[in-house]
PDB file of C-alpha atoms in Angstrom:
ATOM      1  CA  UNK A1220      -4.291 -14.155 -13.091  1.00  0.00           C
ATOM      2  CA  UNK A1221      -6.241 -13.853 -15.760  1.00  0.00           C
ATOM      3  CA  UNK A1222      -7.239 -11.008 -17.345  1.00  0.00           C
ATOM      4  CA  UNK A1223     -10.853 -10.618 -17.739  1.00  0.00           C
ATOM      5  CA  UNK A1224     -12.987  -8.734 -20.041  1.00  0.00           C
ATOM      6  CA  UNK A1225     -14.777  -5.298 -19.107  1.00  0.00           C
ATOM      7  CA  UNK A1226     -12.948  -2.064 -18.728  1.00  0.00           C
ATOM      8  CA  UNK A1227      -9.865  -1.251 -18.483  1.00  0.00           C
ATOM      9  CA  UNK A1228      -7.352  -0.419 -14.742  1.00  0.00           C
ATOM     10  CA  UNK A1229      -7.416   2.737 -15.908  1.00  0.00           C
ATOM     11  CA  UNK A1230     -11.201   3.120 -16.865  1.00  0.00           C
ATOM     12  CA  UNK A1231     -11.984   0.400 -13.178  1.00  0.00           C
ATOM     13  CA  UNK A1232      -9.898   3.297 -11.164  1.00  0.00           C
ATOM     14  CA  UNK A1233     -10.376   6.045 -12.487  1.00  0.00           C
ATOM     15  CA  UNK A1234     -14.479   5.682 -11.548  1.00  0.00           C
ATOM     16  CA  UNK A1235     -12.701   4.553  -8.153  1.00  0.00           C
ATOM     17  CA  UNK A1236     -11.854   8.047  -7.330  1.00  0.00           C
ATOM     18  CA  UNK A1237     -15.358   8.832  -8.931  1.00  0.00           C
ATOM     19  CA  UNK A1238     -17.273   6.578  -7.059  1.00  0.00           C
ATOM     20  CA  UNK A1239     -15.233   8.050  -3.643  1.00  0.00           C
ATOM     21  CA  UNK A1240     -15.965  11.291  -4.751  1.00  0.00           C
ATOM     22  CA  UNK A1241     -20.408  10.960  -5.442  1.00  0.00           C
ATOM     23  CA  UNK A1242     -19.253  11.497  -9.032  1.00  0.00           C
ATOM     24  CA  UNK A1243     -21.097   9.021 -10.469  1.00  0.00           C
ATOM     25  CA  UNK A1244     -23.383   6.526  -8.955  1.00  0.00           C
ATOM     26  CA  UNK A1245     -23.218   3.550  -9.737  1.00  0.00           C
ATOM     27  CA  UNK A1246     -25.273   2.135  -8.574  1.00  0.00           C
ATOM     28  CA  UNK A1247     -27.703   4.895  -6.634  1.00  0.00           C
ATOM     29  CA  UNK A1248     -26.401   5.968  -3.758  1.00  0.00           C
ATOM     30  CA  UNK A1249     -21.977   5.961  -4.618  1.00  0.00           C
ATOM     31  CA  UNK A1250     -20.723   3.071  -3.368  1.00  0.00           C
ATOM     32  CA  UNK A1251     -18.234   3.629  -0.888  1.00  0.00           C
ATOM     33  CA  UNK A1252     -14.785   2.902  -1.816  1.00  0.00           C
ATOM     34  CA  UNK A1253     -12.291   3.270   1.144  1.00  0.00           C
ATOM     35  CA  UNK A1254      -8.211   2.248   0.123  1.00  0.00           C
ATOM     36  CA  UNK A1255      -4.699   1.627   2.403  1.00  0.00           C
ATOM     37  CA  UNK A1256      -1.817   3.160   1.137  1.00  0.00           C
ATOM     38  CA  UNK A1257      -2.569   2.706  -2.751  1.00  0.00           C
ATOM     39  CA  UNK A1258      -0.165   3.321  -4.736  1.00  0.00           C
ATOM     40  CA  UNK A1259      -2.726   5.009  -7.556  1.00  0.00           C
ATOM     41  CA  UNK A1260      -5.006   6.847  -5.774  1.00  0.00           C
ATOM     42  CA  UNK A1261      -8.939   5.019  -4.873  1.00  0.00           C
ATOM     43  CA  UNK A1262     -10.630   6.667  -2.266  1.00  0.00           C
ATOM     44  CA  UNK A1263     -10.291   9.694   0.271  1.00  0.00           C
ATOM     45  CA  UNK A1264     -10.236   7.839   3.468  1.00  0.00           C
ATOM     46  CA  UNK A1265      -7.706   5.919   5.459  1.00  0.00           C
ATOM     47  CA  UNK A1266      -7.451   3.402   8.210  1.00  0.00           C
ATOM     48  CA  UNK A1267      -3.880   3.189  10.394  1.00  0.00           C
ATOM     49  CA  UNK A1268      -4.209  -0.622  10.898  1.00  0.00           C
ATOM     50  CA  UNK A1269      -6.685  -2.662  11.295  1.00  0.00           C
ATOM     51  CA  UNK A1270      -8.332  -1.996  14.073  1.00  0.00           C
ATOM     52  CA  UNK A1271      -8.690   1.044  12.990  1.00  0.00           C
ATOM     53  CA  UNK A1272     -10.858  -0.408   9.536  1.00  0.00           C
ATOM     54  CA  UNK A1273     -12.598  -3.201  12.053  1.00  0.00           C
ATOM     55  CA  UNK A1274     -14.095  -0.701  13.821  1.00  0.00           C
ATOM     56  CA  UNK A1275     -14.832   1.789  11.057  1.00  0.00           C
ATOM     57  CA  UNK A1276     -15.759  -0.794   8.442  1.00  0.00           C
ATOM     58  CA  UNK A1277     -19.652   0.229   9.398  1.00  0.00           C
ATOM     59  CA  UNK A1278     -18.461   2.905   7.146  1.00  0.00           C
ATOM     60  CA  UNK A1279     -18.252   1.636   3.441  1.00  0.00           C
ATOM     61  CA  UNK A1280     -18.907  -0.994   1.497  1.00  0.00           C
ATOM     62  CA  UNK A1281     -15.355  -1.713  -0.377  1.00  0.00           C
ATOM     63  CA  UNK A1282     -12.235  -1.226   1.032  1.00  0.00           C
ATOM     64  CA  UNK A1283      -8.558  -1.906  -0.329  1.00  0.00           C
ATOM     65  CA  UNK A1284      -5.927  -3.405   1.903  1.00  0.00           C
ATOM     66  CA  UNK A1285      -2.703  -4.517   0.961  1.00  0.00           C
ATOM     67  CA  UNK A1286      -2.809  -8.236   1.295  1.00  0.00           C
ATOM     68  CA  UNK A1287      -0.590  -8.213   4.736  1.00  0.00           C
ATOM     69  CA  UNK A1288      -3.422  -6.217   6.081  1.00  0.00           C
ATOM     70  CA  UNK A1289      -6.201  -8.437   4.565  1.00  0.00           C
ATOM     71  CA  UNK A1290      -4.657 -11.556   5.794  1.00  0.00           C
ATOM     72  CA  UNK A1291      -4.463  -9.744   9.600  1.00  0.00           C
ATOM     73  CA  UNK A1292      -8.056  -9.217   8.986  1.00  0.00           C
ATOM     74  CA  UNK A1293      -8.584 -12.657   7.635  1.00  0.00           C
ATOM     75  CA  UNK A1294      -7.132 -14.233  10.666  1.00  0.00           C
ATOM     76  CA  UNK A1295      -9.876 -12.085  12.740  1.00  0.00           C
ATOM     77  CA  UNK A1296     -12.325 -13.931  11.349  1.00  0.00           C
ATOM     78  CA  UNK A1297     -14.454 -11.517  12.402  1.00  0.00           C
ATOM     79  CA  UNK A1298     -13.920  -8.527  10.430  1.00  0.00           C
ATOM     80  CA  UNK A1299     -14.611  -9.893   6.460  1.00  0.00           C
ATOM     81  CA  UNK A1300     -17.945 -11.036   4.128  1.00  0.00           C
ATOM     82  CA  UNK A1301     -17.023 -14.264   1.817  1.00  0.00           C
ATOM     83  CA  UNK A1302     -17.438 -13.797  -2.129  1.00  0.00           C
ATOM     84  CA  UNK A1303     -15.150 -16.454  -4.119  1.00  0.00           C
ATOM     85  CA  UNK A1304     -12.932 -15.105  -6.883  1.00  0.00           C
ATOM     86  CA  UNK A1305      -9.573 -16.155  -6.539  1.00  0.00           C
ATOM     87  CA  UNK A1306      -7.918 -19.580  -4.924  1.00  0.00           C
ATOM     88  CA  UNK A1307      -4.537 -19.960  -4.600  1.00  0.00           C
ATOM     89  CA  UNK A1308      -2.919 -17.507  -3.442  1.00  0.00           C
ATOM     90  CA  UNK A1309      -1.152 -17.744   0.152  1.00  0.00           C
ATOM     91  CA  UNK A1310      -2.894 -15.466   1.985  1.00  0.00           C
ATOM     92  CA  UNK A1311      -6.414 -16.336   0.884  1.00  0.00           C
ATOM     93  CA  UNK A1312      -5.498 -20.250  -0.546  1.00  0.00           C
ATOM     94  CA  UNK A1313      -9.830 -20.608  -1.120  1.00  0.00           C
ATOM     95  CA  UNK A1314     -10.225 -16.658  -2.295  1.00  0.00           C
ATOM     96  CA  UNK A1315     -12.676 -16.763  -0.122  1.00  0.00           C
ATOM     97  CA  UNK A1316     -12.242 -12.810   1.189  1.00  0.00           C
ATOM     98  CA  UNK A1317     -10.181 -10.981  -1.511  1.00  0.00           C
ATOM     99  CA  UNK A1318     -10.293 -11.078  -4.714  1.00  0.00           C
ATOM    100  CA  UNK A1319      -6.819  -8.512  -5.835  1.00  0.00           C
ATOM    101  CA  UNK A1320      -6.534  -5.423  -7.980  1.00  0.00           C
ATOM    102  CA  UNK A1321      -2.831  -5.334  -8.536  1.00  0.00           C
ATOM    103  CA  UNK A1322       1.226  -6.549  -7.913  1.00  0.00           C
ATOM    104  CA  UNK A1323       2.813  -3.245  -6.679  1.00  0.00           C
ATOM    105  CA  UNK A1324       6.489  -2.885  -6.655  1.00  0.00           C
ATOM    106  CA  UNK A1325       9.536  -0.455  -4.316  1.00  0.00           C
ATOM    107  CA  UNK A1326      11.148   0.718  -6.738  1.00  0.00           C
ATOM    108  CA  UNK A1327      13.095   3.704  -7.273  1.00  0.00           C
ATOM    109  CA  UNK A1328      12.199   7.226  -9.722  1.00  0.00           C
ATOM    110  CA  UNK A1329      14.011   9.551 -10.534  1.00  0.00           C
ATOM    111  CA  UNK A1330      13.477  13.364 -11.651  1.00  0.00           C
ATOM    112  CA  UNK A1331      16.476  13.358 -14.866  1.00  0.00           C
ATOM    113  CA  UNK A1332      17.719  10.761 -17.247  1.00  0.00           C
ATOM    114  CA  UNK A1333      18.164   7.467 -14.567  1.00  0.00           C
ATOM    115  CA  UNK A1334      20.752   5.495 -14.239  1.00  0.00           C
ATOM    116  CA  UNK A1335      21.245   1.887 -16.173  1.00  0.00           C
ATOM    117  CA  UNK A1336      21.814   0.801 -12.059  1.00  0.00           C
ATOM    118  CA  UNK A1337      19.833   1.895  -8.965  1.00  0.00           C
ATOM    119  CA  UNK A1338      20.403   1.545  -5.147  1.00  0.00           C
ATOM    120  CA  UNK A1339      18.646   1.595  -2.125  1.00  0.00           C
ATOM    121  CA  UNK A1340      21.939   4.514  -1.897  1.00  0.00           C
ATOM    122  CA  UNK A1341      20.120   6.509  -3.799  1.00  0.00           C
ATOM    123  CA  UNK A1342      17.038   7.549  -1.933  1.00  0.00           C
ATOM    124  CA  UNK A1343      18.825   6.735   2.239  1.00  0.00           C
ATOM    125  CA  UNK A1344      19.952  10.850   1.267  1.00  0.00           C
ATOM    126  CA  UNK A1345      18.339  14.293   2.327  1.00  0.00           C
ATOM    127  CA  UNK A1346      15.404  15.250   0.668  1.00  0.00           C
ATOM    128  CA  UNK A1347      14.405  11.792  -1.485  1.00  0.00           C
ATOM    129  CA  UNK A1348      11.208  11.616  -1.133  1.00  0.00           C
ATOM    130  CA  UNK A1349       9.692   8.136   0.448  1.00  0.00           C
ATOM    131  CA  UNK A1350       5.487   7.626   0.895  1.00  0.00           C
ATOM    132  CA  UNK A1351       4.439   7.791   4.290  1.00  0.00           C
ATOM    133  CA  UNK A1352       3.782   4.152   4.578  1.00  0.00           C
ATOM    134  CA  UNK A1353       5.311   3.876   7.881  1.00  0.00           C
ATOM    135  CA  UNK A1354       5.755  -0.742   7.234  1.00  0.00           C
ATOM    136  CA  UNK A1355       6.867  -0.012   3.741  1.00  0.00           C
ATOM    137  CA  UNK A1356       9.645   2.124   5.450  1.00  0.00           C
ATOM    138  CA  UNK A1357      11.049  -0.084   7.398  1.00  0.00           C
ATOM    139  CA  UNK A1358      10.628  -2.941   5.461  1.00  0.00           C
ATOM    140  CA  UNK A1359      12.350  -1.017   2.536  1.00  0.00           C
ATOM    141  CA  UNK A1360      14.979  -0.196   6.359  1.00  0.00           C
ATOM    142  CA  UNK A1361      15.264  -3.277   6.393  1.00  0.00           C
ATOM    143  CA  UNK A1362      16.156  -4.988   4.006  1.00  0.00           C
ATOM    144  CA  UNK A1363      19.239  -2.659   3.193  1.00  0.00           C
ATOM    145  CA  UNK A1364      20.929  -3.738   6.430  1.00  0.00           C
ATOM    146  CA  UNK A1365      20.412  -7.364   5.018  1.00  0.00           C
ATOM    147  CA  UNK A1366      17.428  -8.449   7.103  1.00  0.00           C
ATOM    148  CA  UNK A1367      13.795  -9.633   6.226  1.00  0.00           C
ATOM    149  CA  UNK A1368      11.473  -7.192   5.963  1.00  0.00           C
ATOM    150  CA  UNK A1369       9.402  -8.104   8.764  1.00  0.00           C
ATOM    151  CA  UNK A1370      11.638  -8.568  11.153  1.00  0.00           C
ATOM    152  CA  UNK A1371      10.980  -8.390  14.813  1.00  0.00           C
ATOM    153  CA  UNK A1372      14.253  -8.328  16.306  1.00  0.00           C
ATOM    154  CA  UNK A1373      14.159  -5.233  18.945  1.00  0.00           C
ATOM    155  CA  UNK A1374      17.297  -4.814  18.092  1.00  0.00           C
ATOM    156  CA  UNK A1375      16.987  -4.357  14.617  1.00  0.00           C
ATOM    157  CA  UNK A1376      13.632  -2.445  14.162  1.00  0.00           C
ATOM    158  CA  UNK A1377      15.880   0.163  16.486  1.00  0.00           C
ATOM    159  CA  UNK A1378      18.553   0.043  13.754  1.00  0.00           C
ATOM    160  CA  UNK A1379      16.301   0.460  10.733  1.00  0.00           C
ATOM    161  CA  UNK A1380      14.553   3.750  12.358  1.00  0.00           C
ATOM    162  CA  UNK A1381      18.076   5.104  13.403  1.00  0.00           C
ATOM    163  CA  UNK A1382      18.463   4.211   9.418  1.00  0.00           C
ATOM    164  CA  UNK A1383      15.890   6.506   8.029  1.00  0.00           C
ATOM    165  CA  UNK A1384      16.112   9.649  11.299  1.00  0.00           C
ATOM    166  CA  UNK A1385      19.808   9.536   9.431  1.00  0.00           C
ATOM    167  CA  UNK A1386      18.948   9.819   6.161  1.00  0.00           C
ATOM    168  CA  UNK A1387      16.782  12.349   6.811  1.00  0.00           C
ATOM    169  CA  UNK A1388      14.132  11.986   3.497  1.00  0.00           C
ATOM    170  CA  UNK A1389      10.820  13.467   3.325  1.00  0.00           C
ATOM    171  CA  UNK A1390       7.560  11.728   3.890  1.00  0.00           C
ATOM    172  CA  UNK A1391       5.270  12.089   1.255  1.00  0.00           C
ATOM    173  CA  UNK A1392       1.854  11.305   0.374  1.00  0.00           C
ATOM    174  CA  UNK A1393       2.329  10.336  -3.464  1.00  0.00           C
ATOM    175  CA  UNK A1394       5.664  10.781  -4.121  1.00  0.00           C
ATOM    176  CA  UNK A1395       5.554  10.466  -7.754  1.00  0.00           C
ATOM    177  CA  UNK A1396       3.319  13.816  -7.680  1.00  0.00           C
ATOM    178  CA  UNK A1397       6.058  15.489  -5.147  1.00  0.00           C
ATOM    179  CA  UNK A1398       8.943  13.999  -8.104  1.00  0.00           C
ATOM    180  CA  UNK A1399       7.022  15.348 -10.886  1.00  0.00           C
ATOM    181  CA  UNK A1400       6.619  18.675  -8.857  1.00  0.00           C
ATOM    182  CA  UNK A1401      10.379  19.302  -8.851  1.00  0.00           C
ATOM    183  CA  UNK A1402      10.031  19.034  -4.842  1.00  0.00           C
ATOM    184  CA  UNK A1403      13.310  16.403  -5.565  1.00  0.00           C
ATOM    185  CA  UNK A1404      15.020  14.664  -7.859  1.00  0.00           C
ATOM    186  CA  UNK A1405      14.927  11.499  -6.138  1.00  0.00           C
ATOM    187  CA  UNK A1406      12.085   9.063  -5.015  1.00  0.00           C
ATOM    188  CA  UNK A1407      11.583   6.021  -3.330  1.00  0.00           C
ATOM    189  CA  UNK A1408       8.219   4.754  -4.984  1.00  0.00           C
ATOM    190  CA  UNK A1409       5.226   1.131  -4.687  1.00  0.00           C
ATOM    191  CA  UNK A1410       4.742   1.082  -8.769  1.00  0.00           C
ATOM    192  CA  UNK A1411       1.954  -1.410 -10.178  1.00  0.00           C
ATOM    193  CA  UNK A1412       4.202  -4.005 -12.004  1.00  0.00           C
ATOM    194  CA  UNK A1413       1.389  -4.507 -14.910  1.00  0.00           C
ATOM    195  CA  UNK A1414       2.460  -0.456 -16.844  1.00  0.00           C
ATOM    196  CA  UNK A1415       5.331  -0.273 -14.263  1.00  0.00           C
ATOM    197  CA  UNK A1416       6.397   4.403 -15.620  1.00  0.00           C
ATOM    198  CA  UNK A1417       9.795   4.508 -17.589  1.00  0.00           C
ATOM    199  CA  UNK A1418      12.226   6.335 -15.090  1.00  0.00           C
ATOM    200  CA  UNK A1419      12.045   3.043 -12.632  1.00  0.00           C
ATOM    201  CA  UNK A1420      14.441   1.272 -11.693  1.00  0.00           C
ATOM    202  CA  UNK A1421      14.205  -1.663  -8.933  1.00  0.00           C
ATOM    203  CA  UNK A1422      17.653  -1.751  -6.890  1.00  0.00           C
ATOM    204  CA  UNK A1423      19.049  -5.311  -6.269  1.00  0.00           C
ATOM    205  CA  UNK A1424      19.055  -5.483  -3.047  1.00  0.00           C
ATOM    206  CA  UNK A1425      15.241  -4.218  -2.429  1.00  0.00           C
ATOM    207  CA  UNK A1426      12.849  -6.851  -4.122  1.00  0.00           C
ATOM    208  CA  UNK A1427       9.499  -6.393  -2.865  1.00  0.00           C
ATOM    209  CA  UNK A1428       5.889  -5.878  -3.746  1.00  0.00           C
ATOM    210  CA  UNK A1429       2.851  -5.851  -2.019  1.00  0.00           C
ATOM    211  CA  UNK A1430      -0.566  -7.565  -3.154  1.00  0.00           C
ATOM    212  CA  UNK A1431      -3.035  -4.949  -3.387  1.00  0.00           C
ATOM    213  CA  UNK A1432      -6.818  -6.897  -2.547  1.00  0.00           C
ATOM    214  CA  UNK A1433     -10.015  -5.970  -2.928  1.00  0.00           C
ATOM    215  CA  UNK A1434     -11.996  -6.473   0.305  1.00  0.00           C
ATOM    216  CA  UNK A1435     -15.838  -6.380   1.568  1.00  0.00           C
ATOM    217  CA  UNK A1436     -16.027  -5.468   4.882  1.00  0.00           C
ATOM    218  CA  UNK A1437     -18.589  -8.244   7.043  1.00  0.00           C
ATOM    219  CA  UNK A1438     -20.868  -4.513   8.377  1.00  0.00           C
ATOM    220  CA  UNK A1439     -20.465  -3.048   4.569  1.00  0.00           C
ATOM    221  CA  UNK A1440     -24.001  -0.897   4.435  1.00  0.00           C
ATOM    222  CA  UNK A1441     -24.237  -3.271   0.905  1.00  0.00           C
ATOM    223  CA  UNK A1442     -22.526  -5.699   0.275  1.00  0.00           C
ATOM    224  CA  UNK A1443     -24.779  -7.178  -2.891  1.00  0.00           C
ATOM    225  CA  UNK A1444     -23.525  -4.420  -4.592  1.00  0.00           C
ATOM    226  CA  UNK A1445     -19.861  -4.322  -4.151  1.00  0.00           C
ATOM    227  CA  UNK A1446     -19.881  -8.040  -4.823  1.00  0.00           C
ATOM    228  CA  UNK A1447     -21.495  -6.762  -7.851  1.00  0.00           C
ATOM    229  CA  UNK A1448     -19.617  -4.457  -8.884  1.00  0.00           C
ATOM    230  CA  UNK A1449     -16.345  -5.365  -7.963  1.00  0.00           C
ATOM    231  CA  UNK A1450     -16.793  -8.985  -9.677  1.00  0.00           C
ATOM    232  CA  UNK A1451     -17.357  -7.270 -12.420  1.00  0.00           C
ATOM    233  CA  UNK A1452     -14.041  -4.872 -13.009  1.00  0.00           C
ATOM    234  CA  UNK A1453     -11.218  -6.833 -15.187  1.00  0.00           C
ATOM    235  CA  UNK A1454      -9.026  -9.420 -13.223  1.00  0.00           C
ATOM    236  CA  UNK A1455      -5.812  -8.248 -14.287  1.00  0.00           C
ATOM    237  CA  UNK A1456      -2.209  -7.634 -13.709  1.00  0.00           C
ATOM    238  CA  UNK A1457       1.649  -8.361 -13.604  1.00  0.00           C
ATOM    239  CA  UNK A1458       2.643 -11.595 -12.403  1.00  0.00           C
ATOM    240  CA  UNK A1459       4.725 -12.227  -8.605  1.00  0.00           C
ATOM    241  CA  UNK A1460       7.609 -10.710  -9.727  1.00  0.00           C
ATOM    242  CA  UNK A1461      10.692 -14.039  -8.776  1.00  0.00           C
ATOM    243  CA  UNK A1462      12.610 -13.341  -5.714  1.00  0.00           C
ATOM    244  CA  UNK A1463      11.236 -10.595  -4.546  1.00  0.00           C
ATOM    245  CA  UNK A1464       9.933 -10.842  -0.929  1.00  0.00           C
ATOM    246  CA  UNK A1465       6.379  -9.092   0.463  1.00  0.00           C
ATOM    247  CA  UNK A1466       4.793  -8.196   3.588  1.00  0.00           C
ATOM    248  CA  UNK A1467       3.198 -10.405   6.620  1.00  0.00           C
ATOM    249  CA  UNK A1468       1.418  -9.558   9.199  1.00  0.00           C
ATOM    250  CA  UNK A1469       3.032  -9.089  12.170  1.00  0.00           C
ATOM    251  CA  UNK A1470       2.806 -10.220  15.934  1.00  0.00           C
ATOM    252  CA  UNK A1471       0.885  -7.702  17.501  1.00  0.00           C
ATOM    253  CA  UNK A1472       3.957  -6.548  20.262  1.00  0.00           C
ATOM    254  CA  UNK A1473       6.909  -6.080  16.827  1.00  0.00           C
ATOM    255  CA  UNK A1474       3.800  -4.369  15.108  1.00  0.00           C
ATOM    256  CA  UNK A1475       3.634  -1.845  18.757  1.00  0.00           C
ATOM    257  CA  UNK A1476       6.907  -1.468  18.594  1.00  0.00           C
ATOM    258  CA  UNK A1477       6.703  -0.873  15.459  1.00  0.00           C
ATOM    259  CA  UNK A1478       4.259   1.771  14.801  1.00  0.00           C
ATOM    260  CA  UNK A1479       6.062   3.361  18.123  1.00  0.00           C
ATOM    261  CA  UNK A1480       9.398   3.766  15.863  1.00  0.00           C
ATOM    262  CA  UNK A1481       7.760   5.641  13.552  1.00  0.00           C
ATOM    263  CA  UNK A1482       5.427   8.018  15.329  1.00  0.00           C
ATOM    264  CA  UNK A1483       9.081   8.978  17.212  1.00  0.00           C
ATOM    265  CA  UNK A1484      10.680   9.641  13.141  1.00  0.00           C
ATOM    266  CA  UNK A1485       7.779  11.349  12.352  1.00  0.00           C
ATOM    267  CA  UNK A1486       8.021  13.735  15.599  1.00  0.00           C
ATOM    268  CA  UNK A1487      11.425  14.675  15.017  1.00  0.00           C
ATOM    269  CA  UNK A1488      11.050  16.730  12.385  1.00  0.00           C
ATOM    270  CA  UNK A1489       7.500  18.928  11.859  1.00  0.00           C
ATOM    271  CA  UNK A1490       7.073  18.834   7.898  1.00  0.00           C
ATOM    272  CA  UNK A1491       7.257  14.838   7.969  1.00  0.00           C
ATOM    273  CA  UNK A1492       4.718  15.709  10.943  1.00  0.00           C
ATOM    274  CA  UNK A1493       2.357  17.840   8.211  1.00  0.00           C
ATOM    275  CA  UNK A1494       2.990  15.670   5.295  1.00  0.00           C
ATOM    276  CA  UNK A1495       1.697  12.494   6.137  1.00  0.00           C
ATOM    277  CA  UNK A1496      -0.630  14.422   8.121  1.00  0.00           C
ATOM    278  CA  UNK A1497      -2.263  15.773   4.914  1.00  0.00           C
ATOM    279  CA  UNK A1498      -3.232  12.037   2.988  1.00  0.00           C
ATOM    280  CA  UNK A1499      -4.987  10.801   6.475  1.00  0.00           C
ATOM    281  CA  UNK A1500      -3.869   8.106   8.969  1.00  0.00           C
ATOM    282  CA  UNK A1501      -2.897   5.881   6.771  1.00  0.00           C
ATOM    283  CA  UNK A1502       0.708   7.320   7.310  1.00  0.00           C
ATOM    284  CA  UNK A1503       0.835   4.956  10.148  1.00  0.00           C
ATOM    285  CA  UNK A1504      -0.506   1.174   8.570  1.00  0.00           C
ATOM    286  CA  UNK A1505       0.735  -1.506   9.778  1.00  0.00           C
TER     287      UNK A1505
END
């Protein structure tokens, strides 16, 4: 993605928070932005899955989604407005529906000095901090077993759920913030590859990355204003990491099975349910 002249990424994200809170007006009234499982908070509104977003899309001018969720909406051919922006990506070849904001990768972060090498075993232990993001949790657990993160086999999904249950991590809204607050020693986190934090380590065997895209719902109350605002933002970003997996839309049956297993994991531990509920239904994003 080519860098454009304009505000910095940090300033853009600050604008996103302010716009969501109604603190500034560009234009008036402020654009209503929504996000799903973004590693840096941009808005207060979250959605559990593309269907939930489609049902509420008329409430928002623009929405930030991981690429696999945007792909589900593109496939539905009913939810998103067209606004050509960045062609050449597999889930949106013509660049007709999405504008990439950043590429984030799974990393392990440490409260103390990070080791030279990192493994997923560092976060598959009691008390490790994980994002309350079901699709990501299953993807990491599947990769740890040597399986694809988009595995659909019921037995392998069940094994991933057992591994997560046995590890007993803490699912929280913001692992990096919880780590900084002293709530754990290690955290599984999504980090922006354009500016990875110094304590982040990328474990071997778990190269999982997600692109996060802006989309404009077809039912956006102010699609033209949203398009103008997003078009003016810098198209910054890191290149896609080599040999990295990503997440793709799941078939309906596998998606439902994974969502049910994730709900069981949260129900099994009230602390997990409480921490994910604090963020909203994005905890079950599939």
